[in-house]
């Protein structure tokens, strides 16, 4: 990656974090859907990003959110997990279609179907880990599953909208 691309992705990354901490922290859709836009900072990085750097960025992102949300490592655990799974998911999902190592994860590059097929499972895993750890018992499993699905859809929708209206 060139220095220009590193700066560009760093600015997007910071924008996602600031947006999450300052605005989306208090946005809840129908008491079920929470938007965790900061996961876009991890899942939308180019495929060529080093795995170690990806894990470090995942931990740092989750840790920052845990500090602001006072959640004791829940965001760090969920974000590190998707950072760990992401390279395998890219291989499984995208390289079977003949794409190269220099693949950028964007709506225009993958198309709507490919983009959603890549994005939704990673966001679903993130939200599942987040809400299941937070729940800590299975007394409210129905409510938690509804939160996972609603939050996955809400987060995915917002990421797609940002992709549609950005020049990236």
Coordinates of C-alpha atoms in Angstrom, one line a residue:
X1 CA 0.0 0.0 0.0
X2 CA 1.2 3.5 -0.8
X3 CA 1.5 6.2 1.9
X4 CA -1.5 8.0 0.4
X5 CA -3.6 4.8 0.8
X6 CA -2.4 4.3 4.4
X7 CA -3.4 7.9 5.3
X8 CA -6.7 7.5 3.5
X9 CA -7.6 4.3 5.3
X10 CA -6.4 5.8 8.6
X11 CA -8.7 8.8 8.2
X12 CA -11.7 6.5 7.4
X13 CA -10.8 4.4 10.5
X14 CA -10.7 7.4 12.7
X15 CA -14.0 8.7 11.2
X16 CA -15.7 5.4 12.0
X17 CA -14.4 5.4 15.6
X18 CA -15.4 9.0 16.2
X19 CA -18.8 8.5 14.6
X20 CA -19.3 5.4 16.8
X21 CA -18.2 7.1 20.1
X22 CA -19.9 10.5 19.6
X23 CA -23.1 9.8 17.7
X24 CA -24.0 6.1 17.2
X25 CA -23.4 5.2 20.8
X26 CA -26.9 6.5 21.6
X27 CA -28.7 5.4 18.5
X28 CA -30.9 2.4 19.0
X29 CA -33.5 1.2 16.4
X30 CA -36.8 0.0 18.0
X31 CA -35.0 -1.0 21.2
X32 CA -33.3 -3.9 19.4
X33 CA -30.9 -2.6 16.7
X34 CA -27.6 -1.1 17.7
X35 CA -25.2 0.2 15.1
X36 CA -21.6 -0.6 15.5
X37 CA -20.1 1.1 12.5
X38 CA -16.6 0.8 13.8
X39 CA -16.4 -2.7 12.4
X40 CA -16.2 -1.2 9.0
X41 CA -12.7 0.0 9.9
X42 CA -11.6 -3.6 10.1
X43 CA -13.7 -5.4 7.5
X44 CA -13.2 -2.9 4.7
X45 CA -9.4 -2.7 4.7
X46 CA -7.7 -4.0 1.5
X47 CA -7.1 -7.8 1.4
X48 CA -3.4 -7.3 1.4
X49 CA -3.2 -6.0 5.0
X50 CA -0.8 -8.0 7.2
X51 CA -2.6 -10.4 9.6
X52 CA -0.6 -9.3 12.6
X53 CA -1.4 -5.6 11.8
X54 CA -5.0 -6.5 11.4
X55 CA -5.2 -8.3 14.8
X56 CA -3.4 -5.4 16.4
X57 CA -5.8 -2.9 14.8
X58 CA -8.8 -5.1 15.9
X59 CA -7.6 -5.1 19.5
X60 CA -6.8 -1.4 19.6
X61 CA -10.2 -0.6 18.1
X62 CA -12.1 -2.8 20.5
X63 CA -10.1 -1.5 23.4
X64 CA -10.9 2.1 22.6
X65 CA -14.6 1.2 22.4
X66 CA -14.4 -0.7 25.6
X67 CA -12.9 2.3 27.4
X68 CA -15.7 4.6 26.1
X69 CA -18.5 2.0 26.6
X70 CA -17.1 0.6 29.9
X71 CA -17.6 -2.9 28.7
X72 CA -14.5 -4.7 30.0
X73 CA -13.1 -6.2 26.9
X74 CA -16.3 -7.3 25.1
X75 CA -15.7 -5.1 22.0
X76 CA -12.0 -6.1 22.0
X77 CA -12.9 -9.8 21.9
X78 CA -15.5 -9.4 19.2
X79 CA -13.3 -7.2 17.0
X80 CA -10.2 -9.4 17.4
X81 CA -12.3 -12.4 16.4
X82 CA -13.5 -10.8 13.1
X83 CA -9.9 -9.5 12.5
X84 CA -8.7 -13.1 12.9
X85 CA -11.5 -14.6 10.7
X86 CA -11.3 -11.9 8.0
X87 CA -8.4 -13.3 5.9
X88 CA -9.9 -16.8 5.9
X89 CA -13.2 -15.4 4.9
X90 CA -11.6 -13.4 2.1
X91 CA -9.9 -16.6 0.8
X92 CA -13.1 -18.6 1.0
X93 CA -15.5 -16.0 -0.3
X94 CA -13.6 -13.9 -2.7
X95 CA -10.5 -15.6 -4.1
X96 CA -12.6 -18.5 -5.4
X97 CA -13.9 -15.9 -8.0
X98 CA -10.4 -15.3 -9.4
X99 CA -9.7 -12.0 -7.6
X100 CA -6.2 -10.9 -6.9
X101 CA -4.3 -10.1 -3.7
X102 CA -4.7 -6.4 -4.4
X103 CA -8.4 -6.5 -3.9
X104 CA -10.2 -3.5 -2.3
X105 CA -13.3 -4.4 -0.4
X106 CA -15.7 -1.9 -1.8
X107 CA -19.3 -2.0 -3.2
X108 CA -18.1 -1.0 -6.6
X109 CA -15.4 -3.6 -6.7
X110 CA -17.4 -6.6 -5.5
X111 CA -20.9 -5.7 -6.6
X112 CA -23.9 -5.7 -4.3
X113 CA -24.2 -9.5 -4.0
X114 CA -20.5 -10.2 -3.4
X115 CA -20.3 -7.2 -1.0
X116 CA -23.2 -8.3 1.1
X117 CA -22.0 -12.0 1.1
X118 CA -18.7 -10.8 2.4
X119 CA -20.0 -8.2 4.9
X120 CA -23.0 -9.8 6.6
X121 CA -21.4 -12.9 8.0
X122 CA -18.5 -11.0 9.5
X123 CA -20.8 -8.4 11.1
X124 CA -23.1 -11.2 12.3
X125 CA -20.2 -13.0 14.0
X126 CA -19.0 -9.7 15.6
X127 CA -22.5 -8.9 16.9
X128 CA -23.1 -12.5 18.0
X129 CA -19.9 -12.5 20.1
X130 CA -20.7 -9.1 21.5
X131 CA -24.3 -9.7 22.6
X132 CA -23.7 -13.3 23.7
X133 CA -20.9 -12.3 26.0
X134 CA -22.9 -9.4 27.3
X135 CA -25.9 -11.6 28.0
X136 CA -23.8 -14.0 30.1
X137 CA -26.7 -16.4 30.6
X138 CA -29.4 -17.9 28.4
X139 CA -32.4 -16.6 30.1
X140 CA -33.1 -14.0 27.4
X141 CA -31.8 -15.9 24.4
X142 CA -34.8 -14.8 22.2
X143 CA -34.3 -11.1 22.9
X144 CA -30.5 -11.5 22.4
X145 CA -31.0 -13.3 19.0
X146 CA -33.3 -10.5 17.9
X147 CA -30.8 -7.9 18.9
X148 CA -28.1 -9.7 17.0
X149 CA -30.1 -9.9 13.8
X150 CA -31.5 -6.3 14.0
X151 CA -28.0 -4.9 14.8
X152 CA -26.4 -6.9 12.0
X153 CA -29.0 -5.5 9.5
X154 CA -28.7 -1.9 10.9
X155 CA -24.9 -1.9 10.8
X156 CA -24.8 -3.5 7.3
X157 CA -27.3 -0.9 6.0
X158 CA -25.3 2.0 7.3
X159 CA -22.0 0.6 5.9
X160 CA -23.6 0.2 2.5
X161 CA -25.1 3.7 2.6
X162 CA -21.7 5.1 3.5
X163 CA -20.1 3.2 0.6
X164 CA -22.8 4.5 -1.8
X165 CA -22.2 8.1 -0.9
X166 CA -18.4 8.1 -0.6
X167 CA -15.9 8.4 -3.4
X168 CA -13.8 5.6 -2.1

